[in-house]
């Protein structure tokens, strides 16, 4: 199960956005007979062996809020769930005391078979998007885990030349695998999701835009396709484009002291939006630490803006990840005033602000951050 959840949670954290909260569904008795296709509804009919009667099963949103979209109870190893889904995307099938099973589905009829003691390996049929998601997971999961392990090692043991090389090679493998999947499935709604996942490994925004342009019309029109297209457009011409003056702000640091962006005028400042609960943010932190240590004596610093809700996990993440630069937050989650000022709708996200207060670059992650700083400040 862990392999699917990592693949699931990474893209959601990367593109996490405050969305409309669906109304919880009411529990319905299980339907034992085969379910006919419902118009404009998702219908799941399941047969799961060893499942006690009245086992509670639910379908939940995957936005981190745990909104229940449908719920039912099992009868004689069978159950049925139905819900009108807002879009084709990732949802969570939840059994009691089990890790949630991710589904990439829309308003369609599918079936599930398996055993209650091994829900991670339930077999689903009837959904092409779920089939694509399973293929994507099998391909990308080992590569994402490898990158994550390298990042964690760098965070605990420090960045070395061998780890930097390993991270670079891992990034190349991830991007190559993404290209191969995209070339096979340009119309799949999973392909733009994949591009959102690998976006943080891309050397530039243009790199992702080139791949976005390879999507078929169906892929671009999908939920994640629209989200990807919007992020590309915003990076180019949306709020706070490159070359514009970075909006000034003031927010309290970890000691409750107000800190303003303008107080760093004369320096290159990476305004880094992140949160302790954001797994991709935490995975990217070793890269930011490495570049901060490398360029901090060259008129460069980092100003972290956290979208946390509580102070304790925020401070703990700063300590655990060795983030020794200045940090601010108003602990308002997605309602963070600075995030709203910068139109931040997903994290991790950053803005490189120059000594004159103008935005030099946006969303520099992985090798792109080092490459940009080397170009500006020199690598010697």
Short mmCIF file of N, CA, C and O in Angstrom, two decimals, residues 234-348:
data_model
loop_
_atom_site.label_atom_id
_atom_site.label_comp_id
_atom_site.label_asym_id
_atom_site.label_seq_id
_atom_site.Cartn_x
_atom_site.Cartn_y
_atom_site.Cartn_z
N UNK A 234 0.11 31.09 -15.62
CA UNK A 234 0.37 32.02 -14.51
C UNK A 234 1.85 32.31 -14.36
O UNK A 234 2.25 33.43 -14.02
N UNK A 235 2.68 31.28 -14.61
CA UNK A 235 4.12 31.49 -14.50
C UNK A 235 4.61 32.47 -15.56
O UNK A 235 5.56 33.23 -15.33
N UNK A 236 3.94 32.48 -16.72
CA UNK A 236 4.38 33.33 -17.82
C UNK A 236 3.78 34.73 -17.78
O UNK A 236 4.46 35.72 -18.04
N UNK A 237 2.48 34.79 -17.47
CA UNK A 237 1.82 36.09 -17.56
C UNK A 237 0.81 36.34 -16.46
O UNK A 237 0.09 37.34 -16.51
N UNK A 238 0.76 35.47 -15.48
CA UNK A 238 -0.20 35.63 -14.40
C UNK A 238 0.26 36.64 -13.38
O UNK A 238 1.16 37.46 -13.63
N UNK A 239 -0.30 36.59 -12.18
CA UNK A 239 0.10 37.51 -11.12
C UNK A 239 1.59 37.37 -10.81
O UNK A 239 2.13 36.28 -10.82
N UNK A 240 2.23 38.50 -10.58
CA UNK A 240 3.64 38.52 -10.19
C UNK A 240 4.55 37.81 -11.21
O UNK A 240 5.26 36.88 -10.87
N UNK A 241 4.53 38.24 -12.46
CA UNK A 241 5.39 37.62 -13.46
C UNK A 241 6.85 38.03 -13.26
O UNK A 241 7.17 38.98 -12.54
N UNK A 242 7.73 37.29 -13.91
CA UNK A 242 9.15 37.61 -13.88
C UNK A 242 9.35 39.02 -14.44
O UNK A 242 8.78 39.38 -15.47
N UNK A 243 10.14 39.82 -13.76
CA UNK A 243 10.40 41.19 -14.16
C UNK A 243 9.59 42.21 -13.39
O UNK A 243 9.93 43.40 -13.38
N UNK A 244 8.51 41.75 -12.75
CA UNK A 244 7.68 42.67 -11.97
C UNK A 244 8.27 42.87 -10.57
O UNK A 244 9.06 42.05 -10.09
N UNK A 245 7.89 43.97 -9.94
CA UNK A 245 8.30 44.18 -8.56
C UNK A 245 7.61 43.16 -7.66
O UNK A 245 6.40 42.95 -7.78
N UNK A 246 8.37 42.54 -6.79
CA UNK A 246 7.80 41.58 -5.86
C UNK A 246 7.01 42.33 -4.79
O UNK A 246 7.52 43.27 -4.19
N UNK A 247 5.76 41.97 -4.56
CA UNK A 247 4.97 42.66 -3.53
C UNK A 247 5.66 42.56 -2.17
O UNK A 247 6.08 41.48 -1.76
N UNK A 248 5.76 43.69 -1.50
CA UNK A 248 6.36 43.67 -0.16
C UNK A 248 5.34 43.12 0.84
O UNK A 248 4.13 43.20 0.63
N UNK A 249 5.85 42.55 1.90
CA UNK A 249 4.98 42.00 2.94
C UNK A 249 5.72 41.97 4.25
O UNK A 249 6.95 42.09 4.31
N UNK A 250 4.98 41.80 5.30
CA UNK A 250 5.54 41.64 6.64
C UNK A 250 4.76 40.57 7.37
O UNK A 250 3.52 40.58 7.35
N UNK A 251 5.48 39.64 7.98
CA UNK A 251 4.84 38.56 8.72
C UNK A 251 5.76 38.15 9.87
O UNK A 251 6.98 38.37 9.80
N UNK A 252 5.18 37.59 10.92
CA UNK A 252 5.98 37.26 12.10
C UNK A 252 6.88 36.05 11.87
O UNK A 252 6.48 35.07 11.23
N UNK A 253 8.09 36.14 12.44
CA UNK A 253 9.01 35.01 12.37
C UNK A 253 8.71 34.04 13.50
O UNK A 253 7.68 34.15 14.19
N UNK A 254 9.58 33.07 13.71
CA UNK A 254 9.33 32.03 14.72
C UNK A 254 9.30 32.57 16.14
O UNK A 254 8.78 31.91 17.04
N UNK A 255 9.85 33.76 16.34
CA UNK A 255 9.83 34.39 17.66
C UNK A 255 8.72 35.43 17.82
O UNK A 255 8.64 36.11 18.84
N UNK A 256 7.89 35.57 16.78
CA UNK A 256 6.81 36.54 16.85
C UNK A 256 7.22 37.94 16.45
O UNK A 256 6.45 38.89 16.64
N UNK A 257 8.41 38.08 15.86
CA UNK A 257 8.90 39.39 15.43
C UNK A 257 8.57 39.62 13.96
O UNK A 257 8.87 38.78 13.12
N UNK A 258 7.95 40.75 13.61
CA UNK A 258 7.63 41.01 12.21
C UNK A 258 8.89 41.10 11.34
O UNK A 258 9.87 41.74 11.72
N UNK A 259 8.84 40.47 10.19
CA UNK A 259 9.94 40.50 9.23
C UNK A 259 9.35 40.87 7.87
O UNK A 259 8.35 40.28 7.44
N UNK A 260 9.94 41.84 7.20
CA UNK A 260 9.44 42.26 5.89
C UNK A 260 10.40 41.82 4.79
O UNK A 260 11.61 41.67 5.01
N UNK A 261 9.85 41.62 3.61
CA UNK A 261 10.69 41.30 2.45
C UNK A 261 11.63 42.46 2.14
O UNK A 261 12.79 42.26 1.80
N UNK A 262 11.15 43.68 2.29
CA UNK A 262 11.96 44.85 1.96
C UNK A 262 13.19 44.99 2.87
O UNK A 262 14.14 45.68 2.50
N UNK A 263 13.16 44.33 4.01
CA UNK A 263 14.34 44.39 4.90
C UNK A 263 15.53 43.65 4.31
O UNK A 263 16.66 43.80 4.78
N UNK A 264 15.30 42.85 3.25
CA UNK A 264 16.38 42.13 2.59
C UNK A 264 16.82 42.83 1.30
O UNK A 264 17.58 42.25 0.53
N UNK A 265 16.34 44.04 1.08
CA UNK A 265 16.67 44.75 -0.15
C UNK A 265 18.18 44.86 -0.30
O UNK A 265 18.91 45.15 0.65
N UNK A 266 18.66 44.64 -1.52
CA UNK A 266 20.09 44.63 -1.77
C UNK A 266 20.64 43.22 -1.88
O UNK A 266 21.78 43.03 -2.30
N UNK A 267 19.80 42.21 -1.54
CA UNK A 267 20.20 40.81 -1.63
C UNK A 267 19.33 40.08 -2.65
O UNK A 267 18.23 40.53 -2.99
N UNK A 268 19.84 38.96 -3.10
CA UNK A 268 19.00 38.01 -3.82
C UNK A 268 18.29 37.16 -2.77
O UNK A 268 18.94 36.55 -1.92
N UNK A 269 16.97 37.14 -2.82
CA UNK A 269 16.18 36.44 -1.81
C UNK A 269 15.28 35.40 -2.48
O UNK A 269 14.50 35.74 -3.38
N UNK A 270 15.38 34.17 -2.04
CA UNK A 270 14.47 33.14 -2.51
C UNK A 270 13.29 33.08 -1.52
O UNK A 270 13.43 32.62 -0.39
N UNK A 271 12.14 33.61 -1.94
CA UNK A 271 10.94 33.55 -1.12
C UNK A 271 10.33 32.17 -1.35
O UNK A 271 9.78 31.89 -2.42
N UNK A 272 10.45 31.32 -0.34
CA UNK A 272 10.13 29.90 -0.49
C UNK A 272 8.85 29.55 0.26
O UNK A 272 8.81 29.59 1.49
N UNK A 273 7.79 29.20 -0.49
CA UNK A 273 6.51 28.81 0.11
C UNK A 273 6.52 27.29 0.32
O UNK A 273 6.72 26.53 -0.63
N UNK A 274 6.25 26.88 1.56
CA UNK A 274 6.33 25.47 1.91
C UNK A 274 5.45 25.22 3.13
O UNK A 274 4.76 26.11 3.60
N UNK A 275 5.50 23.98 3.66
CA UNK A 275 4.79 23.65 4.90
C UNK A 275 5.35 22.34 5.44
O UNK A 275 5.86 21.51 4.67
N UNK A 276 5.24 22.15 6.73
CA UNK A 276 5.76 20.93 7.35
C UNK A 276 5.01 19.70 6.85
O UNK A 276 5.59 18.60 6.77
N UNK A 277 3.73 19.85 6.48
CA UNK A 277 2.91 18.72 6.05
C UNK A 277 3.06 18.40 4.56
O UNK A 277 2.50 17.40 4.09
N UNK A 278 3.80 19.21 3.83
CA UNK A 278 3.95 19.04 2.38
C UNK A 278 5.16 18.16 2.10
O UNK A 278 6.31 18.61 2.21
N UNK A 279 4.91 16.90 1.70
CA UNK A 279 6.00 15.95 1.47
C UNK A 279 6.95 16.40 0.36
O UNK A 279 8.18 16.34 0.53
N UNK A 280 6.47 16.85 -0.79
CA UNK A 280 7.40 17.33 -1.82
C UNK A 280 8.23 18.53 -1.35
O UNK A 280 9.37 18.70 -1.77
N UNK A 281 7.64 19.38 -0.49
CA UNK A 281 8.40 20.50 0.07
C UNK A 281 9.55 19.98 0.92
O UNK A 281 10.70 20.45 0.81
N UNK A 282 9.26 18.98 1.74
CA UNK A 282 10.28 18.42 2.62
C UNK A 282 11.37 17.71 1.80
O UNK A 282 12.55 17.75 2.14
N UNK A 283 10.95 17.07 0.71
CA UNK A 283 11.92 16.41 -0.17
C UNK A 283 12.82 17.41 -0.87
O UNK A 283 13.98 17.12 -1.17
N UNK A 284 12.29 18.60 -1.15
CA UNK A 284 13.06 19.63 -1.84
C UNK A 284 13.98 20.38 -0.89
O UNK A 284 14.98 20.99 -1.31
N UNK A 285 13.68 20.35 0.42
CA UNK A 285 14.46 21.13 1.38
C UNK A 285 15.96 20.87 1.35
O UNK A 285 16.74 21.83 1.46
N UNK A 286 16.42 19.61 1.24
CA UNK A 286 17.88 19.41 1.17
C UNK A 286 18.54 20.16 0.01
O UNK A 286 19.67 20.64 0.14
N UNK A 287 17.82 20.26 -1.10
CA UNK A 287 18.35 21.00 -2.24
C UNK A 287 18.46 22.49 -1.92
O UNK A 287 19.45 23.14 -2.27
N UNK A 288 17.44 23.03 -1.24
CA UNK A 288 17.48 24.44 -0.85
C UNK A 288 18.59 24.67 0.17
O UNK A 288 19.32 25.67 0.09
N UNK A 289 18.74 23.75 1.12
CA UNK A 289 19.81 23.86 2.13
C UNK A 289 21.17 23.87 1.45
O UNK A 289 22.05 24.69 1.78
N UNK A 290 21.37 22.96 0.51
CA UNK A 290 22.64 22.87 -0.20
C UNK A 290 22.97 24.17 -0.91
O UNK A 290 24.08 24.70 -0.83
N UNK A 291 21.98 24.73 -1.61
CA UNK A 291 22.22 25.97 -2.34
C UNK A 291 22.36 27.18 -1.42
O UNK A 291 23.13 28.09 -1.70
N UNK A 292 21.63 27.17 -0.32
CA UNK A 292 21.78 28.25 0.65
C UNK A 292 23.21 28.27 1.21
O UNK A 292 23.85 29.33 1.26
N UNK A 293 23.70 27.10 1.58
CA UNK A 293 25.06 27.03 2.13
C UNK A 293 26.11 27.38 1.09
O UNK A 293 27.17 27.94 1.41
N UNK A 294 25.80 27.08 -0.15
CA UNK A 294 26.78 27.34 -1.22
C UNK A 294 26.84 28.81 -1.61
O UNK A 294 27.90 29.33 -1.95
N UNK A 295 25.69 29.51 -1.55
CA UNK A 295 25.64 30.87 -2.07
C UNK A 295 25.37 31.94 -1.01
O UNK A 295 25.28 33.13 -1.36
N UNK A 296 25.25 31.56 0.25
CA UNK A 296 24.89 32.55 1.27
C UNK A 296 25.95 33.63 1.45
O UNK A 296 25.62 34.72 1.94
N UNK A 297 27.17 33.35 1.06
CA UNK A 297 28.23 34.37 1.14
C UNK A 297 28.36 35.15 -0.15
O UNK A 297 29.33 35.90 -0.33
N UNK A 298 27.41 34.97 -1.06
CA UNK A 298 27.41 35.68 -2.34
C UNK A 298 26.16 36.54 -2.48
O UNK A 298 25.56 36.62 -3.55
N UNK A 299 25.76 37.16 -1.38
CA UNK A 299 24.63 38.08 -1.39
C UNK A 299 23.30 37.36 -1.66
O UNK A 299 22.39 37.91 -2.29
N UNK A 300 23.18 36.13 -1.16
CA UNK A 300 21.98 35.33 -1.36
C UNK A 300 21.46 34.84 -0.02
O UNK A 300 22.22 34.48 0.87
N UNK A 301 20.12 34.82 0.12
CA UNK A 301 19.51 34.23 1.30
C UNK A 301 18.15 33.65 0.93
O UNK A 301 17.67 33.78 -0.20
N UNK A 302 17.54 33.00 1.90
CA UNK A 302 16.22 32.39 1.72
C UNK A 302 15.29 32.96 2.78
O UNK A 302 15.68 33.15 3.94
N UNK A 303 14.05 33.22 2.39
CA UNK A 303 13.01 33.64 3.33
C UNK A 303 11.86 32.65 3.20
O UNK A 303 11.15 32.64 2.19
N UNK A 304 11.72 31.79 4.20
CA UNK A 304 10.69 30.77 4.14
C UNK A 304 9.34 31.30 4.60
O UNK A 304 9.24 31.96 5.63
N UNK A 305 8.30 31.00 3.82
CA UNK A 305 6.93 31.37 4.18
C UNK A 305 6.14 30.07 4.30
O UNK A 305 5.91 29.37 3.31
N UNK A 306 5.74 29.76 5.53
CA UNK A 306 5.08 28.47 5.78
C UNK A 306 3.57 28.58 5.76
O UNK A 306 2.99 29.52 6.30
N UNK A 307 2.93 27.57 5.15
CA UNK A 307 1.48 27.46 5.15
C UNK A 307 1.00 26.48 6.21
O UNK A 307 -0.01 25.79 6.04
N UNK A 308 1.74 26.43 7.30
CA UNK A 308 1.34 25.57 8.41
C UNK A 308 0.14 26.15 9.15
O UNK A 308 -0.18 27.34 9.04
N UNK A 309 -0.49 25.29 9.94
CA UNK A 309 -1.63 25.70 10.76
C UNK A 309 -1.28 25.78 12.25
O UNK A 309 -1.98 26.40 13.02
N UNK A 310 -0.21 25.09 12.64
CA UNK A 310 0.20 25.05 14.05
C UNK A 310 1.69 25.32 14.15
O UNK A 310 2.47 24.93 13.27
N UNK A 311 2.10 25.95 15.23
CA UNK A 311 3.49 26.37 15.37
C UNK A 311 4.43 25.20 15.62
O UNK A 311 5.55 25.17 15.09
N UNK A 312 3.99 24.24 16.44
CA UNK A 312 4.90 23.15 16.83
C UNK A 312 5.43 22.33 15.65
O UNK A 312 6.63 22.15 15.52
N UNK A 313 4.57 21.82 14.75
CA UNK A 313 5.11 21.08 13.60
C UNK A 313 5.95 21.95 12.68
O UNK A 313 6.89 21.46 12.05
N UNK A 314 5.61 23.22 12.58
CA UNK A 314 6.40 24.16 11.76
C UNK A 314 7.82 24.26 12.31
O UNK A 314 8.80 24.09 11.57
N UNK A 315 7.95 24.51 13.61
CA UNK A 315 9.27 24.62 14.23
C UNK A 315 10.03 23.31 14.17
O UNK A 315 11.25 23.29 13.96
N UNK A 316 9.31 22.19 14.35
CA UNK A 316 9.97 20.89 14.32
C UNK A 316 10.54 20.60 12.94
O UNK A 316 11.66 20.08 12.80
N UNK A 317 9.80 20.95 11.90
CA UNK A 317 10.28 20.72 10.52
C UNK A 317 11.49 21.59 10.22
O UNK A 317 12.43 21.14 9.55
N UNK A 318 11.49 22.82 10.72
CA UNK A 318 12.65 23.70 10.52
C UNK A 318 13.89 23.08 11.15
O UNK A 318 14.97 23.06 10.55
N UNK A 319 13.73 22.54 12.36
CA UNK A 319 14.86 21.92 13.05
C UNK A 319 15.29 20.62 12.38
O UNK A 319 16.48 20.38 12.16
N UNK A 320 14.31 19.78 12.03
CA UNK A 320 14.63 18.48 11.44
C UNK A 320 15.33 18.62 10.10
O UNK A 320 16.20 17.82 9.75
N UNK A 321 14.93 19.62 9.31
CA UNK A 321 15.48 19.78 7.96
C UNK A 321 16.66 20.76 7.92
O UNK A 321 17.17 21.07 6.84
N UNK A 322 17.08 21.26 9.09
CA UNK A 322 18.24 22.16 9.17
C UNK A 322 18.07 23.41 8.31
O UNK A 322 18.97 23.81 7.57
N UNK A 323 16.92 24.04 8.43
CA UNK A 323 16.61 25.24 7.66
C UNK A 323 17.02 26.46 8.47
O UNK A 323 16.23 26.99 9.26
N UNK A 324 18.23 26.91 8.26
CA UNK A 324 18.83 27.92 9.15
C UNK A 324 18.58 29.36 8.72
O UNK A 324 19.16 30.28 9.29
N UNK A 325 17.73 29.58 7.73
CA UNK A 325 17.43 30.94 7.30
C UNK A 325 16.19 31.46 8.04
O UNK A 325 15.63 30.80 8.92
N UNK A 326 15.74 32.65 7.68
CA UNK A 326 14.60 33.28 8.33
C UNK A 326 13.30 32.65 7.86
O UNK A 326 13.13 32.37 6.66
N UNK A 327 12.38 32.45 8.81
CA UNK A 327 11.09 31.85 8.49
C UNK A 327 9.96 32.71 9.05
O UNK A 327 10.07 33.24 10.16
N UNK A 328 8.88 32.83 8.27
CA UNK A 328 7.71 33.57 8.73
C UNK A 328 6.44 32.76 8.43
O UNK A 328 6.43 31.90 7.55
N UNK A 329 5.40 33.04 9.19
CA UNK A 329 4.09 32.43 8.95
C UNK A 329 3.05 33.10 9.82
O UNK A 329 3.35 33.59 10.91
N UNK A 330 1.81 33.12 9.32
CA UNK A 330 0.70 33.57 10.17
C UNK A 330 -0.16 32.39 10.61
O UNK A 330 -1.20 32.57 11.24
N UNK A 331 0.32 31.16 10.25
CA UNK A 331 -0.34 29.91 10.67
C UNK A 331 -1.82 29.87 10.27
O UNK A 331 -2.67 29.38 11.00
N UNK A 332 -2.08 30.34 9.04
CA UNK A 332 -3.46 30.35 8.54
C UNK A 332 -3.67 29.36 7.40
O UNK A 332 -4.63 29.47 6.64
N UNK A 333 -2.74 28.38 7.26
CA UNK A 333 -2.91 27.33 6.25
C UNK A 333 -3.01 28.00 4.87
O UNK A 333 -2.20 28.86 4.53
N UNK A 334 -3.99 27.61 4.05
CA UNK A 334 -4.10 28.17 2.70
C UNK A 334 -4.54 29.63 2.70
O UNK A 334 -4.48 30.30 1.66
N UNK A 335 -4.97 30.13 3.85
CA UNK A 335 -5.35 31.54 3.94
C UNK A 335 -4.19 32.43 4.34
O UNK A 335 -4.40 33.61 4.68
N UNK A 336 -2.98 31.89 4.32
CA UNK A 336 -1.79 32.70 4.61
C UNK A 336 -1.82 33.96 3.76
O UNK A 336 -1.98 33.91 2.53
N UNK A 337 -1.67 35.11 4.40
CA UNK A 337 -1.81 36.39 3.71
C UNK A 337 -0.75 36.59 2.63
O UNK A 337 -1.03 37.18 1.58
N UNK A 338 0.46 36.13 2.88
CA UNK A 338 1.51 36.28 1.87
C UNK A 338 1.24 35.37 0.68
O UNK A 338 1.43 35.75 -0.48
N UNK A 339 0.78 34.15 0.96
CA UNK A 339 0.44 33.23 -0.12
C UNK A 339 -0.65 33.81 -1.00
O UNK A 339 -0.61 33.71 -2.24
N UNK A 340 -1.65 34.45 -0.39
CA UNK A 340 -2.71 35.09 -1.18
C UNK A 340 -2.17 36.27 -1.97
O UNK A 340 -2.55 36.47 -3.13
N UNK A 341 -1.25 37.02 -1.37
CA UNK A 341 -0.66 38.17 -2.05
C UNK A 341 0.10 37.73 -3.30
O UNK A 341 0.10 38.42 -4.32
N UNK A 342 0.73 36.54 -3.22
CA UNK A 342 1.52 36.03 -4.34
C UNK A 342 0.75 35.03 -5.19
O UNK A 342 1.32 34.37 -6.05
N UNK A 343 -0.56 34.91 -4.94
CA UNK A 343 -1.42 34.00 -5.70
C UNK A 343 -0.88 32.57 -5.70
O UNK A 343 -0.89 31.87 -6.71
N UNK A 344 -0.40 32.14 -4.55
CA UNK A 344 0.13 30.79 -4.41
C UNK A 344 -1.02 29.83 -4.16
O UNK A 344 -1.70 29.91 -3.14
N UNK A 345 -1.25 28.93 -5.11
CA UNK A 345 -2.31 27.95 -4.97
C UNK A 345 -1.81 26.55 -4.87
O UNK A 345 -2.59 25.60 -4.80
N UNK A 346 -0.48 26.36 -4.88
CA UNK A 346 0.11 25.04 -4.73
C UNK A 346 1.51 25.21 -4.18
O UNK A 346 2.14 26.26 -4.35
N UNK A 347 2.00 24.21 -3.48
CA UNK A 347 3.36 24.23 -2.93
C UNK A 347 4.03 22.89 -3.19
O UNK A 347 3.34 21.88 -3.35
N UNK A 348 5.37 22.85 -3.26
CA UNK A 348 6.29 23.97 -3.06
C UNK A 348 6.25 24.96 -4.23
O UNK A 348 5.97 24.59 -5.36
#
